Amino acid sequence: MKTQVITGLIVLLLLCVTAKSLHLFYKEKQAKETAQRNIQALTQENEYFRTENGNLALKKLIIESSLAEIKADVYNIADELKKLKIKPASLSNYSSTGTETIYRFFTTIKDTVLNKIDTFKTFAYQDNYLRFYGNIHKDTLRADYLLKDTLIQVVFRGDRFTKTGKKRPSWWIFSKRRLQQIVAAKNPNTKITYSQFILVK
């Protein structure tokens, strides 16, 4: 009887150690796969495509981060969180996007009489996204502009990839769909130059 109890305890102990080892192995494997996916996301080239209305949109893989990585400032966002008065522990996701807007427009310059001996030239331009106006007096240009834009961001289960980062066809069921983001600007003159989305797990 005593031998059976001891044997049972040893078997139970071995089962517990095995279960713990398997759990640690699985966790380590998941962490390694996440790190590989994050390296792919960080090194991925910008993938542009045209939306239905002809504007450029950017498609990128997202970064999956642990709270420990956020606290260790692996992705260099601690300063931004501090400015926004957000504690890393309360973060669920973080997104940053860079844009550039190039406008080429033509407008007439009109002479305006300031007084009998002094004149200056004025100009104005306006469309749905830009309001630009100012004047030229002697050799000085004074101008004001207002630029409007709206950024649309979507995070979704997108393309399928291999572990090495090669894209698979959408019908390939042996690879999971990766989380991706699309960022698009309403202003047709705006180009998304950079985007990063960090999902905290």
Coordinates of C-alpha atoms in Angstrom, one line a residue:
M1 CA 0.0 0.0 0.0
K2 CA 2.8 2.4 1.0
T3 CA 4.7 1.5 -2.2
Q4 CA 1.6 2.2 -4.3
V5 CA 1.1 5.6 -2.7
I6 CA 4.8 6.5 -3.3
T7 CA 4.6 5.2 -6.9
G8 CA 1.4 7.2 -7.4
L9 CA 3.1 10.4 -6.0
I10 CA 6.1 9.9 -8.2
V11 CA 3.9 9.4 -11.3
L12 CA 1.9 12.5 -10.4
L13 CA 5.1 14.5 -9.9
L14 CA 6.5 13.3 -13.2
L15 CA 3.2 14.2 -14.9
C16 CA 3.3 17.7 -13.4
V17 CA 6.9 18.2 -14.4
T18 CA 6.2 17.0 -17.9
A19 CA 3.1 19.2 -18.2
K20 CA 5.1 22.2 -17.0
S21 CA 7.9 21.5 -19.4
L22 CA 5.5 21.2 -22.3
H23 CA 3.8 24.4 -21.3
L24 CA 7.2 26.2 -21.1
F25 CA 8.3 24.7 -24.4
Y26 CA 5.0 25.8 -26.1
K27 CA 5.3 29.3 -24.6
E28 CA 8.9 29.6 -25.8
K29 CA 7.9 28.4 -29.3
Q30 CA 5.2 31.0 -29.4
A31 CA 7.5 33.7 -28.3
K32 CA 10.0 32.7 -31.0
E33 CA 7.4 32.7 -33.7
T34 CA 6.1 36.1 -32.6
A35 CA 9.6 37.5 -32.7
Q36 CA 10.0 36.2 -36.2
R37 CA 6.7 37.8 -37.3
N38 CA 7.7 41.1 -35.7
I39 CA 11.0 41.1 -37.5
Q40 CA 9.1 40.6 -40.8
A41 CA 6.8 43.4 -39.9
L42 CA 9.6 45.8 -39.0
T43 CA 11.6 45.0 -42.1
Q44 CA 8.7 44.9 -44.6
E45 CA 8.8 47.3 -47.5
N46 CA 5.9 49.7 -47.9
E47 CA 3.2 48.0 -50.0
Y48 CA 1.1 50.6 -51.9
F49 CA -2.1 50.0 -53.8
R50 CA -4.9 52.2 -55.3
T51 CA -8.2 52.5 -53.6
E52 CA -11.5 52.5 -55.6
N53 CA -11.3 56.3 -55.8
G54 CA -7.7 56.2 -57.1
N55 CA -6.0 57.4 -53.9
L56 CA -2.8 55.6 -52.7
A57 CA -3.2 53.4 -49.6
L58 CA -0.5 51.6 -47.6
K59 CA -0.7 48.0 -46.4
K60 CA 1.7 46.7 -43.7
L61 CA 2.0 43.8 -41.2
I62 CA 1.4 44.7 -37.6
I63 CA 3.6 44.1 -34.6
E64 CA 2.5 41.9 -31.8
S65 CA 4.0 43.0 -28.5
S66 CA 4.0 41.8 -24.9
L67 CA 3.5 44.3 -22.0
A68 CA 7.1 43.5 -20.9
E69 CA 8.4 44.6 -24.3
I70 CA 6.4 47.8 -24.1
K71 CA 7.7 48.5 -20.6
A72 CA 11.3 47.8 -21.8
D73 CA 10.6 50.3 -24.7
V74 CA 11.7 47.9 -27.4
Y75 CA 9.8 49.9 -30.0
N76 CA 10.9 53.4 -28.8
I77 CA 7.4 54.6 -27.9
A78 CA 8.0 55.4 -24.2
D79 CA 8.5 59.2 -24.9
E80 CA 5.2 59.4 -26.9
L81 CA 3.3 57.5 -24.1
K82 CA 4.8 59.9 -21.5
K83 CA 3.7 63.0 -23.5
L84 CA 0.2 61.6 -23.8
K85 CA 0.2 60.7 -20.0
I86 CA -0.5 57.0 -20.7
K87 CA 0.9 54.3 -18.6
P88 CA 2.4 51.3 -20.5
A89 CA 0.3 48.9 -18.5
S90 CA -2.9 50.4 -19.8
L91 CA -1.9 50.3 -23.5
S92 CA -3.9 48.0 -25.8
N93 CA -2.5 49.2 -29.1
Y94 CA -0.3 51.9 -30.5
S95 CA -0.3 53.4 -34.0
S96 CA 1.9 55.9 -35.7
T97 CA 1.6 57.1 -39.3
G98 CA 3.8 59.5 -41.4
T99 CA 2.5 61.4 -44.4
E100 CA 3.7 63.9 -46.9
T101 CA 1.4 66.1 -49.0
I102 CA 2.6 67.7 -52.3
Y103 CA 0.4 70.3 -53.9
R104 CA 0.9 71.9 -57.3
F105 CA -1.6 74.6 -58.1
F106 CA -1.9 77.8 -60.2
T107 CA -3.6 81.0 -59.1
T108 CA -3.6 84.5 -60.4
I109 CA -1.8 87.3 -58.6
K110 CA -3.7 90.6 -58.4
D111 CA -2.4 94.1 -57.8
T112 CA -4.0 95.8 -54.7
V113 CA -3.5 99.5 -53.9
L114 CA -2.4 100.0 -50.3
N115 CA -2.1 103.8 -50.8
K116 CA -1.3 106.1 -53.7
I117 CA 2.4 105.2 -53.7
D118 CA 2.4 101.6 -52.5
T119 CA 0.8 98.5 -54.0
F120 CA 1.0 94.8 -53.1
K121 CA 0.0 91.6 -54.9
T122 CA -2.5 89.1 -53.4
F123 CA -3.2 85.5 -54.2
A124 CA -5.7 82.9 -53.1
Y125 CA -6.4 79.2 -53.8
Q126 CA -9.0 76.9 -52.3
D127 CA -10.2 73.3 -52.9
N128 CA -11.7 70.6 -50.7
Y129 CA -8.5 70.0 -48.9
L130 CA -6.3 73.2 -49.1
R131 CA -6.9 76.9 -48.5
F132 CA -3.9 79.0 -49.4
Y133 CA -3.8 82.8 -49.4
G134 CA -1.3 85.6 -49.0
N135 CA 0.3 88.6 -50.5
I136 CA 3.6 89.9 -51.9
H137 CA 4.7 93.3 -50.7
K138 CA 8.0 94.6 -52.2
D139 CA 10.3 91.6 -51.8
T140 CA 8.4 89.8 -49.0
L141 CA 6.0 87.0 -49.3
R142 CA 3.4 86.4 -46.6
A143 CA 1.2 83.4 -46.8
D144 CA -1.2 81.3 -44.8
Y145 CA -2.5 77.8 -45.6
L146 CA -4.9 75.4 -44.1
L147 CA -4.5 71.7 -45.0
K148 CA -7.3 69.2 -44.3
D149 CA -7.1 65.5 -44.4
T150 CA -8.6 62.4 -42.8
L151 CA -6.6 59.2 -42.3
I152 CA -8.5 55.9 -42.3
Q153 CA -6.9 52.9 -40.6
V154 CA -8.2 49.3 -40.7
V155 CA -6.6 46.3 -38.9
F156 CA -7.8 43.0 -40.3
R157 CA -6.8 39.3 -40.8
G158 CA -5.0 39.7 -44.2
D159 CA -2.6 37.7 -46.3
R160 CA -1.1 34.3 -45.5
F161 CA 2.7 34.1 -45.0
T162 CA 5.2 31.3 -44.5
K163 CA 7.5 31.4 -41.5
T164 CA 10.2 33.0 -43.7
G165 CA 7.9 35.8 -44.7
K166 CA 7.0 34.7 -48.2
K167 CA 3.4 35.5 -49.1
R168 CA 1.1 32.6 -49.8
P169 CA -2.0 32.6 -52.1
S170 CA -5.3 33.3 -50.2
W171 CA -6.6 29.8 -50.8
W172 CA -3.5 28.3 -49.0
I173 CA -5.1 26.9 -45.8
F174 CA -1.8 25.6 -44.2
S175 CA -0.7 29.1 -43.1
K176 CA -2.6 31.4 -40.8
R177 CA -3.8 34.7 -41.9
R178 CA -1.6 37.5 -40.5
L179 CA -2.9 40.7 -38.9
Q180 CA -2.3 43.6 -41.3
Q181 CA -3.2 47.2 -41.4
I182 CA -4.3 49.5 -44.2
V183 CA -3.9 53.2 -43.9
A184 CA -5.4 55.5 -46.5
A185 CA -5.8 59.3 -46.7
K186 CA -8.9 61.1 -48.0
N187 CA -6.7 63.8 -49.6
P188 CA -5.6 62.6 -53.0
N189 CA -2.4 64.6 -52.7
T190 CA -1.3 62.8 -49.5
K191 CA 1.1 59.9 -49.5
I192 CA 1.5 57.6 -46.5
T193 CA 5.2 57.4 -46.0
Y194 CA 5.4 55.4 -42.8
S195 CA 3.0 53.4 -40.6
Q196 CA 3.4 51.2 -37.5
F197 CA 0.8 49.4 -35.5
I198 CA 1.7 47.6 -32.3
L199 CA -0.9 45.3 -30.8
V200 CA -0.3 44.6 -27.1
K201 CA -1.1 41.1 -26.0

